[in-house]
Tab-separated table of C-alpha atoms and ligand atoms in Angstrom:
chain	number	residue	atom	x	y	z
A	1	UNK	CA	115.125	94.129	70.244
A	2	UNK	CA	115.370	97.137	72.056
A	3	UNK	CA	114.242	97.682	75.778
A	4	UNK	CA	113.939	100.759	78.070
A	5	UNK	CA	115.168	101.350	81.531
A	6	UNK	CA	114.001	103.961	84.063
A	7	UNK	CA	116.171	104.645	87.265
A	8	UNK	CA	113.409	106.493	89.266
A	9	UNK	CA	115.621	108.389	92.347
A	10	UNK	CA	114.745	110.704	94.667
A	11	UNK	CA	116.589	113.473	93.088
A	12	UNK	CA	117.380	112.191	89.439
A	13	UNK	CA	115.340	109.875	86.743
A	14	UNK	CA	117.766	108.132	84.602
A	15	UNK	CA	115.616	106.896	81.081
A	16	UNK	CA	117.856	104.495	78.810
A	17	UNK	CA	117.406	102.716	75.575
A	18	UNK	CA	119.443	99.285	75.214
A	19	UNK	CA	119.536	96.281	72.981
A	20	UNK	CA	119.187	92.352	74.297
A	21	UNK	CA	122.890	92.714	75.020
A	22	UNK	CA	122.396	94.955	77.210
A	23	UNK	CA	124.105	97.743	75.625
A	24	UNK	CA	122.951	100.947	75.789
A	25	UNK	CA	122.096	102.941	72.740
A	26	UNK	CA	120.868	106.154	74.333
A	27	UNK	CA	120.020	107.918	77.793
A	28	UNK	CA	118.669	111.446	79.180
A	29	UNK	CA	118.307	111.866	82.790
A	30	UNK	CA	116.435	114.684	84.320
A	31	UNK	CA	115.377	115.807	87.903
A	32	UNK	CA	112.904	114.535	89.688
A	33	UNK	CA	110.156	117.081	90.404
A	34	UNK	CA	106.470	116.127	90.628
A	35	UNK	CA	105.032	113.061	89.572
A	36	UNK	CA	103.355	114.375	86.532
A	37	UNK	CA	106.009	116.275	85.052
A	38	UNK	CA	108.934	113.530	86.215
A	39	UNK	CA	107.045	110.566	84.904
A	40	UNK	CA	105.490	112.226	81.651
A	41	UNK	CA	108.957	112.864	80.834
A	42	UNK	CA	109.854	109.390	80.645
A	43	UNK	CA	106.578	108.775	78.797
A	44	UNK	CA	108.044	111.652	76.085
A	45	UNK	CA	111.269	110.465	76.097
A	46	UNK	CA	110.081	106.266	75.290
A	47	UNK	CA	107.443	106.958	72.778
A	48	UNK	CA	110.272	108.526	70.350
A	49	UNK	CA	111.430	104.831	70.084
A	50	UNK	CA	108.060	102.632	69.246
A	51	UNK	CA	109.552	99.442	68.415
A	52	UNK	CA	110.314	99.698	72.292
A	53	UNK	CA	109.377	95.979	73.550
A	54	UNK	CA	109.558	95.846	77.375
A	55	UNK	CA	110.756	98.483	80.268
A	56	UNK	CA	112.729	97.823	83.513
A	57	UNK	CA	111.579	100.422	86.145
A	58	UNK	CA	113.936	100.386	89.374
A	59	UNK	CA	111.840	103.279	91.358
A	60	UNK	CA	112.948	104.729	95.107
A	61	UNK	CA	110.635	103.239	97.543
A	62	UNK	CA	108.966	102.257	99.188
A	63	UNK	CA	107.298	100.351	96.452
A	64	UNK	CA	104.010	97.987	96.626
A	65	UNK	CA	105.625	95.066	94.327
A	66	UNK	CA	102.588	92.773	95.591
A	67	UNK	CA	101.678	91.853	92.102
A	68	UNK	CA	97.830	91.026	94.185
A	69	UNK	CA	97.735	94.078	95.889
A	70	UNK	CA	95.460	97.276	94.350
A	71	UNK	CA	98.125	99.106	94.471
A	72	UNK	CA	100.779	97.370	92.683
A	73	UNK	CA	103.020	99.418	91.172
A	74	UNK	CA	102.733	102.529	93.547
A	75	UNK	CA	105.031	104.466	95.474
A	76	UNK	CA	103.297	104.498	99.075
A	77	UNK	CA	104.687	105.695	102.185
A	78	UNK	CA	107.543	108.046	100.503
A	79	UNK	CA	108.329	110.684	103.027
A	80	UNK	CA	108.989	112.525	99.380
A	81	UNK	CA	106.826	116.016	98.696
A	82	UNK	CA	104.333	115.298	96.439
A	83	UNK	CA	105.106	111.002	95.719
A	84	UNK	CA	103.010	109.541	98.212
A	85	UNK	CA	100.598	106.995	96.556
A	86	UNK	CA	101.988	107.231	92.919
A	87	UNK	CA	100.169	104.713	90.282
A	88	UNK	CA	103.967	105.406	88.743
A	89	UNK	CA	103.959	101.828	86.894
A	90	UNK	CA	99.875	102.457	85.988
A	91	UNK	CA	101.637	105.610	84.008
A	92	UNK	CA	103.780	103.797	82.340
A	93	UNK	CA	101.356	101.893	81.514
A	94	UNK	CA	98.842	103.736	79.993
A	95	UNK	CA	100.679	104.801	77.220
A	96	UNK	CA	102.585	101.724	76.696
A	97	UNK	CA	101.084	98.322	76.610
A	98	UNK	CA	104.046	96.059	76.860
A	99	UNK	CA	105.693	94.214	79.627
A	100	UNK	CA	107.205	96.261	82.426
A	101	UNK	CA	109.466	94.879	84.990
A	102	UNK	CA	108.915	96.975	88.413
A	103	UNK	CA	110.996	97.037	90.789
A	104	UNK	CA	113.243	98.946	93.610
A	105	UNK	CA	116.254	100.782	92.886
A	106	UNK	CA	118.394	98.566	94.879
A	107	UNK	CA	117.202	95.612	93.168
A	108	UNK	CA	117.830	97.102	90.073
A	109	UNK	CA	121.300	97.974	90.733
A	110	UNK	CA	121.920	94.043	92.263
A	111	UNK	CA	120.169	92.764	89.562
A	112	UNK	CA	122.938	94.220	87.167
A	113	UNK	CA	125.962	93.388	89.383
A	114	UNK	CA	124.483	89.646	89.083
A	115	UNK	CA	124.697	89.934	85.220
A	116	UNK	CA	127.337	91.882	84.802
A	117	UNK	CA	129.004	89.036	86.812
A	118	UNK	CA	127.562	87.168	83.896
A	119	UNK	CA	128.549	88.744	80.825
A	120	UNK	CA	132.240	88.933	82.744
A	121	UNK	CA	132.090	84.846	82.642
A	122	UNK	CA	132.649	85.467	86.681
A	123	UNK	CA	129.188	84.570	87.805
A	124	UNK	CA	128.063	85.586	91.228
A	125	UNK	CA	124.404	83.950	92.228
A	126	UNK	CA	124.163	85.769	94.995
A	127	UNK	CA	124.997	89.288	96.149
A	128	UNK	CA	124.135	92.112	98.535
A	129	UNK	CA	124.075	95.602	97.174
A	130	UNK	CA	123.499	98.282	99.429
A	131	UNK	CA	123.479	101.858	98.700
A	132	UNK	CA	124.502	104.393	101.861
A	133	UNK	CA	123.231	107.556	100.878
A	134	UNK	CA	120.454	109.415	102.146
A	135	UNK	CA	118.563	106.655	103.399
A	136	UNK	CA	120.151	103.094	103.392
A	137	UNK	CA	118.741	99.863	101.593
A	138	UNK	CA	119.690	96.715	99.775
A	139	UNK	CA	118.815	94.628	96.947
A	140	UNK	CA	119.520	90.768	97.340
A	141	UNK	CA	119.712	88.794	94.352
A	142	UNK	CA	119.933	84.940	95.854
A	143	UNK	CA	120.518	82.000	93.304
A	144	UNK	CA	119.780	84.311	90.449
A	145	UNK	CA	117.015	85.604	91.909
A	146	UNK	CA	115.836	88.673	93.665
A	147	UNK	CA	114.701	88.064	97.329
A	148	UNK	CA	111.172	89.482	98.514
A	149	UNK	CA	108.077	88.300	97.926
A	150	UNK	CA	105.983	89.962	100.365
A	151	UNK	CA	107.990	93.289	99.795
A	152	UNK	CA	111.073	94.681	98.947
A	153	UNK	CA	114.029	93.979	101.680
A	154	UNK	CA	114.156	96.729	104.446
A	155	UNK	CA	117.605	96.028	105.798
A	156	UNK	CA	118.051	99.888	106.253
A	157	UNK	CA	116.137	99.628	109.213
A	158	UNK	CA	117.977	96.389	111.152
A	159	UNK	CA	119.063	97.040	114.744
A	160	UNK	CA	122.664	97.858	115.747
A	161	UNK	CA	124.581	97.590	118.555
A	162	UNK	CA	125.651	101.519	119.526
A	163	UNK	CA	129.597	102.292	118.971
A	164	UNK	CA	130.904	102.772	122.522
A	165	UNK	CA	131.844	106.745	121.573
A	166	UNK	CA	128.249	107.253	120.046
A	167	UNK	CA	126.277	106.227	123.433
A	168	UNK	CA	124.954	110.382	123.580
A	169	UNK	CA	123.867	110.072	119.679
A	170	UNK	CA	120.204	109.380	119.392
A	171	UNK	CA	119.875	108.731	115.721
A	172	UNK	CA	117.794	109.983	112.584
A	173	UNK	CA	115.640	107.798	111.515
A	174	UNK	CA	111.979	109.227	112.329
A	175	UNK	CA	110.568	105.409	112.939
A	176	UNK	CA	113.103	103.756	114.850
A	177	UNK	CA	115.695	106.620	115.819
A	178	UNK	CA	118.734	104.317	116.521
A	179	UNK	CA	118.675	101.864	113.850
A	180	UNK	CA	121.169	101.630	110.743
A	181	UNK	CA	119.744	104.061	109.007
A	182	UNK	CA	119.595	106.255	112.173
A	183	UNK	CA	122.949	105.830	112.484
A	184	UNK	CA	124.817	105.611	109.093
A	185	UNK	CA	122.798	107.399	106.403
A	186	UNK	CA	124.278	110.644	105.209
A	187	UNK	CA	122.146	112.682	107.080
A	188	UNK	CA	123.699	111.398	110.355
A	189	UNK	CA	126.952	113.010	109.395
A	190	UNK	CA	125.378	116.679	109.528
A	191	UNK	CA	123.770	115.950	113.132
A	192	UNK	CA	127.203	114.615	114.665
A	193	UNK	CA	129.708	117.203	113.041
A	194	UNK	CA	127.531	120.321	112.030
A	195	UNK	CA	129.474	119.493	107.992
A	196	UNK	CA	127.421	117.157	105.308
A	197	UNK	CA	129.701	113.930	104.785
A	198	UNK	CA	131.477	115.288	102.118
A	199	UNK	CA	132.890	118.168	104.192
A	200	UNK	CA	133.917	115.742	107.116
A	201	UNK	CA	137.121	114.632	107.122
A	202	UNK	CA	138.137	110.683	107.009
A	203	UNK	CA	139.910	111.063	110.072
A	204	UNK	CA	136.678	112.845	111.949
A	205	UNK	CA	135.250	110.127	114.408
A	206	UNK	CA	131.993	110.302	112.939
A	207	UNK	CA	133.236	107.838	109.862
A	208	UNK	CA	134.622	105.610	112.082
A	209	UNK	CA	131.784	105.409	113.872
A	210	UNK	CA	129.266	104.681	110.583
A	211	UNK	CA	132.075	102.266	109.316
A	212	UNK	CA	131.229	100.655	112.207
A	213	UNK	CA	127.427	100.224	112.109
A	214	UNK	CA	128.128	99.385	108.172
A	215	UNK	CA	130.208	96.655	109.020
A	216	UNK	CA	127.574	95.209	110.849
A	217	UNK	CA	125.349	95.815	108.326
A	218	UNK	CA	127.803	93.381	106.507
A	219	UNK	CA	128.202	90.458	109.253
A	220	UNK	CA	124.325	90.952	109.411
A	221	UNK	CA	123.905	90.096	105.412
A	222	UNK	CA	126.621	87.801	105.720
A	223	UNK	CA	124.831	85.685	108.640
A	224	UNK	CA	121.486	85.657	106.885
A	225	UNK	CA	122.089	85.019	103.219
A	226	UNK	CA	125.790	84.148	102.656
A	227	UNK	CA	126.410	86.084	99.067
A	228	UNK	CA	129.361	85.390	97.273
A	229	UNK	CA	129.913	89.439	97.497
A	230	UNK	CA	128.547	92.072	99.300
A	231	UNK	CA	128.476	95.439	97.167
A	232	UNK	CA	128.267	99.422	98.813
A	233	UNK	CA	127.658	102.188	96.502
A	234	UNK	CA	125.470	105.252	97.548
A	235	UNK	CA	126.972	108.691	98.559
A	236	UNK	CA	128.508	108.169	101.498
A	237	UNK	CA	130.603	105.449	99.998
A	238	UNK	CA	134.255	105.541	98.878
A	239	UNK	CA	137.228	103.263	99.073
A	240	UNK	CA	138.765	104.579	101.963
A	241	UNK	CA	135.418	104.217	103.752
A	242	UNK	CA	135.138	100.614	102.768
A	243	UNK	CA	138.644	100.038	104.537
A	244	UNK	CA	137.786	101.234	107.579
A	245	UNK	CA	134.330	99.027	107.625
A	246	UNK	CA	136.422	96.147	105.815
A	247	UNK	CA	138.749	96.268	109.371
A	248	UNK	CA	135.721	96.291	111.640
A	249	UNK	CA	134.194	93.727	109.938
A	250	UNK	CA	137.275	91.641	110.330
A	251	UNK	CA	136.993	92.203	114.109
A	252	UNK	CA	133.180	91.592	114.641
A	253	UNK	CA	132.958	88.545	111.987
A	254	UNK	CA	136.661	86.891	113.902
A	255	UNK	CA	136.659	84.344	110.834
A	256	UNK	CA	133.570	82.538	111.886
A	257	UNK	CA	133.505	80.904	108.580
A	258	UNK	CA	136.077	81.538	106.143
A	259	UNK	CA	135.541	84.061	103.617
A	260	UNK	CA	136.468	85.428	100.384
A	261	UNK	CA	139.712	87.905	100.316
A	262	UNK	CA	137.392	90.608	102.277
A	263	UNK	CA	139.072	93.399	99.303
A	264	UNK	CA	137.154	91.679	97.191
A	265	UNK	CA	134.057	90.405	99.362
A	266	UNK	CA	133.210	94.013	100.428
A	267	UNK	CA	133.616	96.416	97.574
A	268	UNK	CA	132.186	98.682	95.716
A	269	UNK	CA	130.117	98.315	92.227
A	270	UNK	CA	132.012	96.598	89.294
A	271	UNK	CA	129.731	98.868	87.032
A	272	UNK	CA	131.248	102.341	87.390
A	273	UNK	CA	129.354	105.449	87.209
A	274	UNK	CA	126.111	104.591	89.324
A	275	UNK	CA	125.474	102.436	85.583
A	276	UNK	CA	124.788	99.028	87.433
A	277	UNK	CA	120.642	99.523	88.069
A	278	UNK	CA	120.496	100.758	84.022
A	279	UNK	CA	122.072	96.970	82.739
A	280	UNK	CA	119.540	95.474	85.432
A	281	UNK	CA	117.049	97.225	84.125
A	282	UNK	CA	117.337	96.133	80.739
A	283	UNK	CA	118.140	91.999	82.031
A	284	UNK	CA	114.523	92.577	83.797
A	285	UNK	CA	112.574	93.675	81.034
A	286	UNK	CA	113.701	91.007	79.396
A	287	UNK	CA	113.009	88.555	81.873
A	288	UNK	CA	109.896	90.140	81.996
A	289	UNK	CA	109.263	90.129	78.232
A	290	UNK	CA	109.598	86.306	78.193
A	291	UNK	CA	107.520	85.937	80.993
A	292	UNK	CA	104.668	87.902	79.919
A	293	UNK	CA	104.633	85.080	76.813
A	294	UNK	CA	103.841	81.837	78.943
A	295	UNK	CA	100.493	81.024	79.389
A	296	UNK	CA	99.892	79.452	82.947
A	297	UNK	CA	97.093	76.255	82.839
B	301	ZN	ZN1	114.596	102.964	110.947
């Protein structure tokens, strides 16, 4: 059986082929432009393998994934040129009339985690995977399941409490100003140093201070939905990033509950290569597939 995959991001499409294993037979990624062009090449790129039988899309948001809702399916609100108020899954659609799994890109990037987990006979029901990049959000898989009925999780924009050095910084995020996102997304690094992330050194202030805001980020997740794991990928992540939020974490959680080995609670993706939302991609079209064949009475 094979089934597609399409990691819709902001600044690259990802298109893969796979089998029910999950293993991927072939990929092409591509930058993302304008709808039209971005989306029709997706459409080009599936139709060259018809016996095709479902598609995962994990999209950049926000998303409508109210199955009720007229527009089901869309991008809204993107703040991205030329996106707002895509019918991106009606696309898809038109041109191929089999079940399509649609979904964020966080939650298609948890989704995998969870069954990679799987497939590694290491099963973890319930995760957090957040991606710190140029915005910040999470997909929560809980019991197998993703969380978000309504909508899509927006822990990106949670409230934190200001570092004490960072009282003068007013944040970035044009809703909220001061919240996580307005904090600790990579744009924040440009404001407070002049350098983007990459140019900042790890012993600049401004890390520690996102660390910081990231590690409650963590205590936050940790609080609400105790996962088995919580998972950072995105740019702005690396693993001497992850020990300076591991050691404020320590210090704000002070073993409230015990916890796994926190090298191994907060870490980043198992899947290498940005390759965890393609695998959940695949697992959801699946799911999708099968679900699509039971009748409701
Ligand atoms: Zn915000």
């Amino acid at each position: 059986m094979l089934l597609g995959s399409i990691e819709a991001g902001g600044t690259k499409f990802v298109c893969a082929v796979g089998d029910e294993t999950y293993k991927e037979i072939d990929s092409v990624s591509f930058e993302t432009t304008n709808p039209e062009e971005t989306i029709g090449k997706c459409i080009n790129y599936f139709q060259k393998f018809p016996e095709l039988m479902a598609i995962g899309i994990a999209s950049f948001g926000p998303i409508e994934v109210r199955i009720n809702n007229p527009k089901y399916g869309y991008i809204t609100d993107t703040p991205k040129e030329g996106w707002k108020n895509t019918n991106f899954l009606g696309l898809i659609k038109e041109h191929f009339d089999i079940p399509v799994y649609w979904t964020t890109d966080v939650n298609g990037s948890a989704y995998g985690e969870y069954i990679n987990s799987i497939n590694q006979k290491k099963p973890i029901r319930s995760l957090a995977y957040y991606t710190i990049g140029t915005g910040i959000g999470a997909g929560i898989v809980n019991n197998g399941e993703l969380l978000g009925y309504m909508g899509h999780p927006e822990v990106g924009h949670v409230l934190v409490k200001k570092h004490p050095e960072d009282q003068n910084f007013s944040g970035v995020c044009p809703y909220h100003d001061d919240c996580l996102e307005g904090l600790a997304s990579g744009p924040t690094f440009e404001q407070r140093t002049g350098k983007k992330g990459k140019d900042v050194p790890m012993t600049d202030s401004a890390w520690d201070k996102v660390a910081y805001y990231v590690a409650q980020a963590a205590m936050q997740v940790t609080l609400f939905i105790r996962p088995e794991k919580i998972i950072f990928g995105g740019g702005v992540v690396s693993e001497p990033f992850l020990v300076k939020v591991r050691n404020h974490f320590k210090k704000l959680f002070n073993n409230y509950f015990p916890l796994d080995d926190l090298n191994h609670y907060i870490s980043s993706p198992a899947i290498k290569n940005n390759g965890s939302a393609t695998i959940g991609n695949f697992a959801l079209a699946l799911k999708q597939y099968y679900k699509d064949d039971i009748v409701e009475i």
